[in-house]
GROMACS .gro file of C-alpha atoms in nm:
model
  493
    1MET     CA    1   2.675   6.608  -0.113
    2LYS     CA    2   2.394   6.631  -0.386
    3ILE     CA    3   2.220   6.313  -0.486
    4LEU     CA    4   2.060   6.183  -0.771
    5ILE     CA    5   1.814   5.895  -0.788
    6ALA     CA    6   1.744   5.702  -1.117
    7THR     CA    7   1.394   5.523  -1.143
    8GLY     CA    8   1.138   5.380  -1.369
    9ARG     CA    9   0.821   5.516  -1.423
   10LEU     CA   10   0.621   5.258  -1.229
   11ALA     CA   11   0.830   5.321  -0.896
   12GLU     CA   12   0.830   5.714  -0.941
   13GLN     CA   13   0.569   5.775  -0.642
   14THR     CA   14   0.710   5.523  -0.422
   15VAL     CA   15   1.070   5.678  -0.453
   16ARG     CA   16   0.955   6.011  -0.410
   17ASP     CA   17   0.797   5.909  -0.099
   18ALA     CA   18   1.085   5.750   0.059
   19VAL     CA   19   1.331   6.017  -0.044
   20GLY     CA   20   1.141   6.351   0.048
   21ASP     CA   21   1.373   6.627  -0.017
   22ARG     CA   22   1.681   6.463   0.057
   23ALA     CA   23   1.783   6.389  -0.300
   24ASP     CA   24   1.663   6.480  -0.641
   25ILE     CA   25   1.477   6.217  -0.876
   26LEU     CA   26   1.538   6.132  -1.249
   27VAL     CA   27   1.285   5.925  -1.409
   28ALA     CA   28   1.413   5.730  -1.701
   29ASP     CA   29   1.244   5.606  -2.001
   30THR     CA   30   1.130   5.281  -1.881
   31GLN     CA   31   0.838   5.153  -1.668
   32ILE     CA   32   1.082   4.917  -1.451
   33ALA     CA   33   1.361   5.063  -1.274
   34ALA     CA   34   1.568   4.739  -1.314
   35PHE     CA   35   1.585   4.776  -1.680
   36ILE     CA   36   1.774   5.131  -1.680
   37THR     CA   37   2.083   5.097  -1.873
   38PRO     CA   38   2.380   5.347  -1.921
   39ARG     CA   39   2.231   5.457  -2.263
   40LYS     CA   40   1.897   5.539  -2.102
   41LEU     CA   41   2.037   5.693  -1.787
   42LEU     CA   42   2.252   5.925  -2.009
   43LYS     CA   43   1.966   6.032  -2.221
   44ALA     CA   44   1.766   6.088  -1.932
   45ILE     CA   45   2.002   6.329  -1.765
   46LYS     CA   46   2.054   6.493  -2.111
   47ASP     CA   47   1.690   6.568  -2.155
   48ASP     CA   48   1.613   6.653  -1.780
   49SER     CA   49   1.896   6.916  -1.761
   50SER     CA   50   2.185   7.055  -1.920
   51ASN     CA   51   2.365   7.170  -1.616
   52PHE     CA   52   2.433   6.846  -1.403
   53ASP     CA   53   2.582   6.872  -1.091
   54TYR     CA   54   2.554   6.549  -0.873
   55ASP     CA   55   2.814   6.377  -0.662
   56LEU     CA   56   2.646   6.056  -0.659
   57ILE     CA   57   2.378   5.856  -0.854
   58PHE     CA   58   2.185   5.571  -0.729
   59ILE     CA   59   2.028   5.318  -0.975
   60SER     CA   60   1.788   5.019  -0.884
   61GLY     CA   61   1.965   4.763  -0.704
   62LEU     CA   62   1.838   4.511  -0.929
   63VAL     CA   63   2.023   4.672  -1.237
   64SER     CA   64   2.296   4.437  -1.392
   65GLY     CA   65   2.460   4.674  -1.653
   66ASN     CA   66   2.836   4.808  -1.641
   67PHE     CA   67   2.817   5.181  -1.577
   68GLU     CA   68   3.191   5.261  -1.593
   69LYS     CA   69   3.178   5.458  -1.921
   70ALA     CA   70   2.887   5.639  -1.800
   71GLU     CA   71   3.064   5.745  -1.473
   72LYS     CA   72   3.337   5.902  -1.660
   73GLU     CA   73   3.131   6.094  -1.895
   74LEU     CA   74   2.909   6.245  -1.610
   75ASP     CA   75   3.232   6.264  -1.374
   76CYS     CA   76   2.987   6.130  -1.103
   77LYS     CA   77   3.006   5.807  -0.896
   78ILE     CA   78   2.720   5.594  -0.985
   79ARG     CA   79   2.636   5.318  -0.754
   80LEU     CA   80   2.353   5.049  -0.703
   81GLY     CA   81   2.089   5.156  -0.461
   82PRO     CA   82   1.850   4.922  -0.251
   83LYS     CA   83   1.677   4.640  -0.446
   84HIS     CA   84   1.338   4.795  -0.333
   85ALA     CA   85   1.265   5.181  -0.353
   86TYR     CA   86   1.100   5.183  -0.010
   87ASP     CA   87   1.432   5.112   0.167
   88LEU     CA   88   1.623   5.436   0.000
   89ASP     CA   89   1.515   5.630   0.345
   90PHE     CA   90   1.716   5.380   0.513
   91ILE     CA   91   2.039   5.398   0.292
   92LEU     CA   92   2.025   5.779   0.237
   93PRO     CA   93   2.138   5.859   0.574
   94PHE     CA   94   2.473   5.682   0.536
   95THR     CA   95   2.602   5.823   0.191
   96GLU     CA   96   2.812   6.079   0.369
   97THR     CA   97   3.009   5.795   0.574
   98MET     CA   98   3.029   5.504   0.330
   99ASP     CA   99   3.120   5.415  -0.030
  100PHE     CA  100   2.840   5.214  -0.175
  101SER     CA  101   2.902   4.956  -0.447
  102THR     CA  102   2.834   4.896  -0.805
  103GLU     CA  103   2.796   4.494  -0.755
  104ILE     CA  104   2.626   4.478  -0.440
  105PRO     CA  105   2.255   4.629  -0.376
  106ALA     CA  106   2.287   4.886  -0.116
  107CYS     CA  107   2.029   4.725   0.117
  108GLU     CA  108   2.230   4.415   0.144
  109LEU     CA  109   2.578   4.598   0.161
  110LEU     CA  110   2.445   4.796   0.462
  111ALA     CA  111   2.293   4.506   0.630
  112ASP     CA  112   2.630   4.352   0.638
  113VAL     CA  113   2.801   4.676   0.743
  114ARG     CA  114   2.565   4.704   1.029
  115ARG     CA  115   2.571   4.347   1.121
  116THR     CA  116   2.930   4.373   1.131
  117MET     CA  117   2.938   4.700   1.354
  118ALA     CA  118   2.699   4.512   1.596
  119ILE     CA  119   2.921   4.213   1.641
  120GLU     CA  120   3.251   4.429   1.689
  121LYS     CA  121   3.036   4.619   1.943
  122ILE     CA  122   2.934   4.318   2.125
  123GLU     CA  123   3.300   4.218   2.160
  124GLU     CA  124   3.390   4.543   2.280
  125LEU     CA  125   3.133   4.518   2.555
  126GLU     CA  126   3.226   4.182   2.636
  127ASN     CA  127   3.594   4.241   2.656
  128ALA     CA  128   3.508   4.534   2.914
  129ALA     CA  129   3.251   4.357   3.115
  130ASP     CA  130   3.312   4.279   3.477
  131CYS     CA  131   3.190   3.941   3.615
  132PRO     CA  132   3.195   3.722   3.913
  133LEU     CA  133   3.344   3.416   3.761
  134GLU     CA  134   3.525   3.257   3.444
  135LEU     CA  135   3.477   2.938   3.287
  136ARG     CA  136   3.798   2.866   3.090
  137GLY     CA  137   3.815   3.238   3.012
  138MET     CA  138   3.471   3.267   2.933
  139LYS     CA  139   3.280   3.549   3.169
  140ILE     CA  140   2.972   3.454   3.343
  141GLY     CA  141   2.752   3.689   3.504
  142GLY     CA  142   2.786   4.044   3.610
  143SER     CA  143   2.790   4.285   3.293
  144SER     CA  144   2.863   4.046   3.046
  145ARG     CA  145   2.647   3.873   2.771
  146MET     CA  146   2.441   3.571   2.884
  147LYS     CA  147   2.588   3.285   2.762
  148VAL     CA  148   2.412   2.979   2.597
  149LEU     CA  149   2.440   2.654   2.772
  150ALA     CA  150   2.334   2.378   2.522
  151GLU     CA  151   2.260   2.022   2.667
  152VAL     CA  152   2.307   1.685   2.479
  153VAL     CA  153   2.053   1.490   2.623
  154ASP     CA  154   2.137   1.150   2.731
  155ALA     CA  155   2.518   1.218   2.643
  156THR     CA  156   2.611   0.926   2.837
  157GLY     CA  157   2.402   0.680   2.630
  158LEU     CA  158   2.529   0.800   2.285
  159ASP     CA  159   2.773   0.638   2.078
  160PRO     CA  160   3.082   0.826   2.021
  161GLU     CA  161   3.001   0.939   1.657
  162ALA     CA  162   2.652   1.060   1.749
  163LEU     CA  163   2.769   1.237   2.059
  164GLU     CA  164   3.071   1.397   1.857
  165LEU     CA  165   2.826   1.526   1.600
  166ARG     CA  166   2.569   1.637   1.829
  167ILE     CA  167   2.851   1.870   2.011
  168ARG     CA  168   3.004   1.981   1.681
  169SER     CA  169   2.664   2.087   1.576
  170PHE     CA  170   2.595   2.267   1.901
  171GLU     CA  171   2.918   2.429   1.869
  172MET     CA  172   2.843   2.555   1.523
  173LYS     CA  173   2.502   2.680   1.614
  174GLY     CA  174   2.665   2.937   1.850
  175ALA     CA  175   2.663   2.752   2.202
  176ASP     CA  176   2.891   2.908   2.439
  177MET     CA  177   2.916   2.578   2.675
  178ILE     CA  178   2.817   2.232   2.641
  179ASP     CA  179   2.618   2.043   2.891
  180LEU     CA  180   2.654   1.641   2.919
  181GLY     CA  181   2.324   1.515   3.047
  182ALA     CA  182   2.368   1.181   3.233
  183SER     CA  183   2.097   0.941   3.175
  184LEU     CA  184   1.937   0.761   3.509
  185HIS     CA  185   2.117   0.443   3.418
  186ALA     CA  186   2.458   0.587   3.334
  187GLY     CA  187   2.780   0.466   3.543
  188PRO     CA  188   3.101   0.627   3.618
  189TYR     CA  189   3.226   0.481   3.307
  190ASP     CA  190   2.987   0.624   3.101
  191VAL     CA  191   3.047   0.993   3.232
  192LYS     CA  192   3.419   0.941   3.166
  193ARG     CA  193   3.367   0.826   2.799
  194ALA     CA  194   3.133   1.120   2.728
  195ILE     CA  195   3.355   1.371   2.884
  196ASN     CA  196   3.663   1.233   2.701
  197ILE     CA  197   3.484   1.251   2.372
  198ALA     CA  198   3.359   1.589   2.444
  199ARG     CA  199   3.717   1.699   2.522
  200ARG     CA  200   3.831   1.586   2.175
  201THR     CA  201   3.565   1.729   1.989
  202THR     CA  202   3.563   2.107   2.151
  203ASP     CA  203   3.735   2.345   2.378
  204LEU     CA  204   3.399   2.496   2.476
  205PRO     CA  205   3.327   2.482   2.858
  206LEU     CA  206   3.198   2.150   2.983
  207SER     CA  207   2.913   2.083   3.263
  208ILE     CA  208   2.784   1.752   3.391
  209ASP     CA  209   2.405   1.739   3.427
  210THR     CA  210   2.327   1.478   3.736
  211LEU     CA  211   2.234   1.474   4.088
  212ASP     CA  212   2.418   1.143   4.146
  213PRO     CA  213   2.720   1.221   4.350
  214VAL     CA  214   2.885   0.911   4.230
  215LEU     CA  215   2.863   1.050   3.860
  216ILE     CA  216   2.971   1.404   3.968
  217ARG     CA  217   3.278   1.242   4.160
  218GLU     CA  218   3.376   1.085   3.830
  219ALA     CA  219   3.332   1.388   3.607
  220LEU     CA  220   3.539   1.593   3.872
  221ASN     CA  221   3.825   1.322   3.833
  222CYS     CA  222   3.780   1.395   3.456
  223GLY     CA  223   3.827   1.752   3.469
  224ILE     CA  224   3.472   1.888   3.422
  225ASP     CA  225   3.439   2.290   3.425
  226MET     CA  226   3.081   2.304   3.608
  227VAL     CA  227   2.843   2.088   3.777
  228LEU     CA  228   2.473   2.096   3.744
  229SER     CA  229   2.331   2.028   4.016
  230LEU     CA  230   2.366   2.058   4.405
  231ASP     CA  231   2.051   2.050   4.607
  232GLY     CA  232   1.972   1.891   4.970
  233SER     CA  233   2.011   1.540   4.842
  234ASN     CA  234   2.385   1.555   4.746
  235ILE     CA  235   2.542   1.876   4.895
  236SER     CA  236   2.633   1.687   5.210
  237GLU     CA  237   2.818   1.413   4.992
  238ILE     CA  238   2.983   1.589   4.725
  239ALA     CA  239   2.985   1.941   4.768
  240SER     CA  240   3.320   1.958   4.953
  241GLU     CA  241   3.464   1.767   4.666
  242ILE     CA  242   3.338   2.041   4.413
  243ALA     CA  243   3.493   2.317   4.652
  244ALA     CA  244   3.841   2.134   4.635
  245HIS     CA  245   3.837   2.106   4.255
  246GLY     CA  246   3.756   2.500   4.263
  247ILE     CA  247   3.488   2.465   3.992
  248PRO     CA  248   3.132   2.654   3.987
  249ALA     CA  249   2.809   2.455   4.060
  250VAL     CA  250   2.464   2.529   3.989
  251VAL     CA  251   2.233   2.516   4.313
  252ILE     CA  252   1.861   2.429   4.292
  253PRO     CA  253   1.593   2.445   4.544
  254ASP     CA  254   1.481   2.103   4.675
  255GLN     CA  255   1.160   1.942   4.469
  256GLY     CA  256   0.880   2.166   4.535
  257GLY     CA  257   1.087   2.419   4.722
  258GLY     CA  258   1.123   2.793   4.644
  259TYR     CA  259   1.325   3.079   4.747
  260ASP     CA  260   1.378   2.962   5.095
  261SER     CA  261   1.493   2.616   4.985
  262LEU     CA  262   1.732   2.763   4.737
  263MET     CA  263   1.873   3.002   4.975
  264LYS     CA  264   1.912   2.710   5.220
  265ASN     CA  265   2.106   2.504   4.970
  266ILE     CA  266   2.326   2.777   4.867
  267GLU     CA  267   2.419   2.860   5.251
  268LEU     CA  268   2.504   2.473   5.268
  269ALA     CA  269   2.687   2.448   4.971
  270ARG     CA  270   2.897   2.785   5.100
  271LYS     CA  271   2.985   2.596   5.432
  272ALA     CA  272   3.115   2.318   5.238
  273GLY     CA  273   3.344   2.536   5.075
  274VAL     CA  274   3.197   2.597   4.718
  275GLU     CA  275   3.297   2.939   4.646
  276LYS     CA  276   3.170   2.989   4.286
  277LEU     CA  277   2.809   2.950   4.312
  278ILE     CA  278   2.546   2.965   4.011
  279ALA     CA  279   2.163   3.006   4.132
  280ASP     CA  280   1.887   2.818   3.958
  281PRO     CA  281   1.538   2.960   4.093
  282VAL     CA  282   1.400   2.704   3.817
  283LEU     CA  283   1.186   2.887   3.532
  284ASP     CA  284   0.836   2.670   3.517
  285PRO     CA  285   0.648   2.616   3.188
  286ILE     CA  286   0.354   2.811   3.090
  287GLY     CA  287   0.057   2.656   3.277
  288HIS     CA  288   0.257   2.573   3.576
  289GLY     CA  289   0.350   2.895   3.726
  290ILE     CA  290   0.596   3.073   3.480
  291ALA     CA  291   0.477   3.424   3.609
  292SER     CA  292   0.552   3.348   3.951
  293SER     CA  293   0.867   3.191   3.870
  294ILE     CA  294   0.972   3.499   3.675
  295VAL     CA  295   0.907   3.725   4.007
  296GLY     CA  296   1.105   3.451   4.170
  297TYR     CA  297   1.387   3.521   3.972
  298MET     CA  298   1.363   3.891   3.997
  299GLU     CA  299   1.346   3.874   4.376
  300PHE     CA  300   1.640   3.656   4.401
  301HIS     CA  301   1.864   3.887   4.161
  302GLU     CA  302   1.767   4.201   4.369
  303LYS     CA  303   1.869   4.032   4.688
  304ASN     CA  304   2.152   3.839   4.546
  305PRO     CA  305   2.324   4.062   4.253
  306ASP     CA  306   2.668   3.920   4.278
  307ILE     CA  307   2.550   3.562   4.220
  308PRO     CA  308   2.513   3.446   3.844
  309VAL     CA  309   2.146   3.323   3.770
  310PHE     CA  310   2.087   3.000   3.575
  311TYR     CA  311   1.768   3.043   3.344
  312GLY     CA  312   1.635   2.733   3.194
  313ILE     CA  313   1.459   2.847   2.899
  314GLY     CA  314   1.405   2.489   2.759
  315ASN     CA  315   1.138   2.431   3.046
  316VAL     CA  316   0.940   2.667   2.836
  317THR     CA  317   1.002   2.620   2.457
  318GLU     CA  318   0.998   2.244   2.478
  319LEU     CA  319   0.626   2.238   2.649
  320ILE     CA  320   0.441   2.469   2.409
  321ASP     CA  321   0.362   2.415   2.036
  322VAL     CA  322   0.462   2.782   1.903
  323ASP     CA  323   0.758   2.832   1.693
  324SER     CA  324   1.058   2.871   1.921
  325THR     CA  325   1.211   3.181   1.793
  326GLY     CA  326   0.969   3.439   1.912
  327VAL     CA  327   0.940   3.245   2.255
  328ASN     CA  328   1.333   3.229   2.285
  329ALA     CA  329   1.374   3.572   2.204
  330THR     CA  330   1.100   3.695   2.452
  331LEU     CA  331   1.228   3.494   2.723
  332CYS     CA  332   1.578   3.595   2.674
  333GLY     CA  333   1.459   3.948   2.717
  334ILE     CA  334   1.279   3.889   3.022
  335GLY     CA  335   1.597   3.704   3.149
  336ALA     CA  336   1.802   4.010   3.093
  337GLU     CA  337   1.593   4.210   3.319
  338VAL     CA  338   1.576   3.933   3.610
  339GLY     CA  339   1.963   3.902   3.598
  340ALA     CA  340   1.998   3.581   3.374
  341SER     CA  341   2.334   3.495   3.343
  342ILE     CA  342   2.308   3.133   3.176
  343LEU     CA  343   2.067   3.064   2.904
  344PHE     CA  344   1.983   2.666   2.903
  345THR     CA  345   1.832   2.476   2.625
  346PRO     CA  346   1.838   2.117   2.536
  347GLU     CA  347   1.737   2.196   2.156
  348TYR     CA  348   1.575   1.848   2.180
  349SER     CA  349   1.228   1.830   1.981
  350ASN     CA  350   1.196   1.922   1.637
  351LYS     CA  351   0.996   2.230   1.685
  352THR     CA  352   1.272   2.354   1.899
  353GLN     CA  353   1.552   2.303   1.642
  354GLY     CA  354   1.751   2.621   1.604
  355SER     CA  355   1.692   2.729   1.960
  356ILE     CA  356   2.077   2.738   2.040
  357ASN     CA  357   2.144   2.989   1.737
  358GLU     CA  358   1.823   3.179   1.856
  359LEU     CA  359   1.932   3.243   2.214
  360LYS     CA  360   2.267   3.328   2.091
  361ARG     CA  361   2.140   3.609   1.856
  362ALA     CA  362   1.877   3.711   2.122
  363SER     CA  363   2.166   3.735   2.404
  364GLN     CA  364   2.358   3.960   2.141
  365MET     CA  365   2.057   4.184   2.093
  366MET     CA  366   1.991   4.218   2.462
  367ILE     CA  367   2.331   4.339   2.562
  368LEU     CA  368   2.331   4.599   2.260
  369ALA     CA  369   1.983   4.727   2.360
  370LYS     CA  370   2.116   4.745   2.749
  371GLU     CA  371   2.407   4.940   2.615
  372ARG     CA  372   2.208   5.164   2.386
  373GLU     CA  373   1.947   5.188   2.659
  374SER     CA  374   1.668   5.103   2.402
  375SER     CA  375   1.433   4.822   2.310
  376PRO     CA  376   1.602   4.539   2.111
  377LYS     CA  377   1.513   4.673   1.763
  378ASP     CA  378   1.731   4.843   1.491
  379LEU     CA  379   2.035   4.692   1.633
  380GLY     CA  380   2.216   4.564   1.288
  381ILE     CA  381   2.096   4.212   1.382
  382ASP     CA  382   1.759   4.047   1.459
  383LEU     CA  383   1.562   3.756   1.460
  384ILE     CA  384   1.304   3.815   1.195
  385GLU     CA  385   1.288   3.503   0.965
  386ILE     CA  386   0.924   3.505   0.850
  387LYS     CA  387   0.763   3.820   0.907
  388GLU     CA  388   0.907   4.170   0.778
  389LYS     CA  389   0.978   4.523   0.907
  390ARG     CA  390   0.913   4.694   0.555
  391ARG     CA  391   0.659   4.583   0.333
  392ARG     CA  392   0.720   4.605  -0.033
  393THR     CA  393   0.483   4.795  -0.245
  394ASP     CA  394   0.175   4.562  -0.339
  395SER     CA  395  -0.015   4.568  -0.663
  396VAL     CA  396  -0.372   4.708  -0.723
  397LEU     CA  397  -0.641   4.512  -0.864
  398PRO     CA  398  -0.671   4.587  -1.270
  399ASP     CA  399  -1.024   4.659  -1.380
  400LEU     CA  400  -0.999   4.390  -1.647
  401PHE     CA  401  -0.837   4.054  -1.547
  402VAL     CA  402  -0.851   3.673  -1.598
  403ASN     CA  403  -0.942   3.457  -1.328
  404ALA     CA  404  -0.674   3.197  -1.279
  405GLU     CA  405  -0.785   2.825  -1.306
  406LYS     CA  406  -0.599   2.499  -1.221
  407ASN     CA  407  -0.562   2.274  -1.518
  408LYS     CA  408  -0.778   1.989  -1.484
  409MET     CA  409  -0.560   1.761  -1.716
  410TRP     CA  410  -0.208   1.637  -1.655
  411THR     CA  411   0.007   1.504  -1.923
  412VAL     CA  412   0.334   1.308  -1.818
  413ASP     CA  413   0.631   1.435  -1.990
  414PRO     CA  414   0.787   1.215  -2.247
  415LYS     CA  415   1.122   1.303  -2.107
  416GLY     CA  416   1.041   1.138  -1.785
  417SER     CA  417   0.931   1.225  -1.411
  418ILE     CA  418   1.183   1.402  -1.167
  419ARG     CA  419   1.156   1.355  -0.795
  420ILE     CA  420   1.241   1.633  -0.564
  421SER     CA  421   1.397   1.580  -0.200
  422ILE     CA  422   1.642   1.764   0.036
  423ILE     CA  423   1.935   1.664   0.210
  424PRO     CA  424   1.937   1.865   0.553
  425ASP     CA  425   2.282   1.979   0.668
  426ARG     CA  426   2.418   1.711   0.910
  427PHE     CA  427   2.492   1.948   1.204
  428GLY     CA  428   2.162   2.082   1.171
  429LEU     CA  429   2.205   2.416   1.049
  430LYS     CA  430   1.978   2.569   0.808
  431ASP     CA  431   2.147   2.480   0.511
  432GLY     CA  432   2.200   2.153   0.286
  433SER     CA  433   2.111   2.036  -0.070
  434ILE     CA  434   1.831   2.001  -0.296
  435LEU     CA  435   1.834   1.656  -0.481
  436ALA     CA  436   1.656   1.619  -0.810
  437GLU     CA  437   1.628   1.264  -0.921
  438HIS     CA  438   1.576   1.172  -1.284
  439ASP     CA  439   1.586   0.837  -1.410
  440SER     CA  440   1.939   0.930  -1.624
  441VAL     CA  441   2.098   1.138  -1.370
  442SER     CA  442   2.065   1.310  -0.988
  443ILE     CA  443   2.152   1.657  -0.957
  444VAL     CA  444   2.222   1.830  -0.642
  445GLY     CA  445   2.218   2.201  -0.566
  446LYS     CA  446   2.195   2.454  -0.306
  447ASN     CA  447   1.924   2.661  -0.458
  448ALA     CA  448   1.618   2.610  -0.675
  449ARG     CA  449   1.749   2.844  -0.942
  450GLU     CA  450   2.071   2.626  -0.987
  451VAL     CA  451   1.901   2.289  -1.008
  452MET     CA  452   1.645   2.447  -1.271
  453ASP     CA  453   1.907   2.569  -1.484
  454THR     CA  454   2.066   2.230  -1.472
  455ILE     CA  455   1.763   2.042  -1.560
  456LEU     CA  456   1.701   2.284  -1.848
  457ASN     CA  457   2.032   2.281  -1.965
  458MET     CA  458   2.045   1.898  -1.982
  459GLU     CA  459   1.712   1.893  -2.134
  460LEU     CA  460   1.548   1.688  -1.913
  461VAL     CA  461   1.176   1.837  -1.962
  462SER     CA  462   0.999   1.908  -2.261
  463ARG     CA  463   0.652   2.048  -2.149
  464MET     CA  464   0.603   2.391  -2.011
  465GLU     CA  465   0.356   2.263  -1.751
  466HIS     CA  466   0.630   2.028  -1.596
  467ALA     CA  467   0.905   2.296  -1.586
  468ALA     CA  468   0.648   2.522  -1.399
  469TYR     CA  469   0.579   2.237  -1.167
  470LEU     CA  470   0.931   2.187  -1.094
  471GLY     CA  471   1.012   2.537  -1.057
  472GLN     CA  472   0.742   2.532  -0.790
  473GLU     CA  473   0.858   2.254  -0.611
  474LEU     CA  474   1.230   2.320  -0.605
  475LYS     CA  475   1.140   2.662  -0.450
  476LYS     CA  476   0.939   2.487  -0.165
  477ALA     CA  477   1.220   2.259  -0.133
  478GLU     CA  478   1.452   2.580  -0.095
  479LEU     CA  479   1.245   2.732   0.164
  480ALA     CA  480   1.216   2.418   0.361
  481LEU     CA  481   1.616   2.429   0.394
  482LYS     CA  482   1.626   2.754   0.453
  483LEU     CA  483   1.373   2.788   0.742
  484GLY     CA  484   1.522   2.416   0.882
  485ARG     CA  485   1.184   2.241   0.788
  486SER     CA  486   1.117   1.913   0.616
  487TYR     CA  487   1.007   1.870   0.285
  488ALA     CA  488   0.795   1.620   0.104
  489GLN     CA  489   0.707   1.655  -0.295
  490ASP     CA  490   0.367   1.745  -0.374
  491ASP     CA  491   0.267   1.834  -0.005
  492GLU     CA  492   0.142   2.175   0.079
  493PHE     CA  493   0.408   2.385   0.237
   0.00000   0.00000   0.00000
């Protein structure tokens, strides 16, 4: 396939560096590639050569014109390339296998295609995976994907509406299973009520999180799918009843115990008839023995490869003041190497909000990386939110320039002030709305552009500096929603 890349004068060198000898390059009569029009494209082709012989022309992904007539005149496909020239080396290898779009930039289209292919591959691998046990048809352990178990802390103490909202939000964030945490003051009625609410809210597998045999017994009577946890304090009293219900139980070592204690409790649970066992060697926080506990996980899995492993990532993310994304991804990668089957998180504190989705994405990345025998990169899905894999072209400081200075004076807009705030998504997703309140009207929108356009259309501002200020604040509010952060007008972001 013969390909022609149309660009402007400013991006010419970047395009040449990205394309190499894989396509020809046409520089149209414009500084900026996004300003190429059908007329300018046809003129550039006519001026460049009379022997036009191409199968595909890529124009900038930022071009907004209609090129249908130019396509017919040239008898050649004209498609949107990437928004940024440096991405050309990424999209060119796909020109033989896919048809690009006249409406969607190639970088976005290809990202969607690769993401779809990745998800389809994950489903294929999951369907083919073998596993030692299942929960409501969900595979646990073996070669299946690591599953995310999200704990509703103090589920037995929440009012029905709050509990339902928490469960629904966890499910929407990607949780594979829901764990109902029982408080120290909970009674059997509280457990029954929590399970009934959870059953009405979701079809995901449910577990009860308590060592109290009385509460575990009530959960068993209510049809719980899994029990957290069994240790030396309750095995003799409740393990046989768990066995009678035929459900899995997570076994933990006794307080302060290690591998030997865990194996002792597993043996006791087996003698009581519990066949579906999940082992939790316990992941310790950073500063409290995380390295040795990871070694313990590896030791356990090497000696007991057929027992699914419970991996409490929340023990680490909740006790470190670091953005959870990288911590969750790294711990998930370590978990994949030490045999983890269940990734456990309470997503409790503000700094760990989003952990469920992060662990779900990380677990998907790890199963793809394992299948490809590669590091978890260039998979079609990722967890990059702030940093970037490819940097856009930077500017060079000109010889002559004016130093920017902040205006020392501020004049109140006669049209009145506008208060900016955000309305977060009620389920805790990275979504929500921007609220702009004027004395005469309240405007709600999903992004800064549409809110600002509405403000201008309604003529709610009359001063340029006020409009510039509002644009700045609205963009901060939009970023806060996208990143799951709080927002306060005039505060540093």
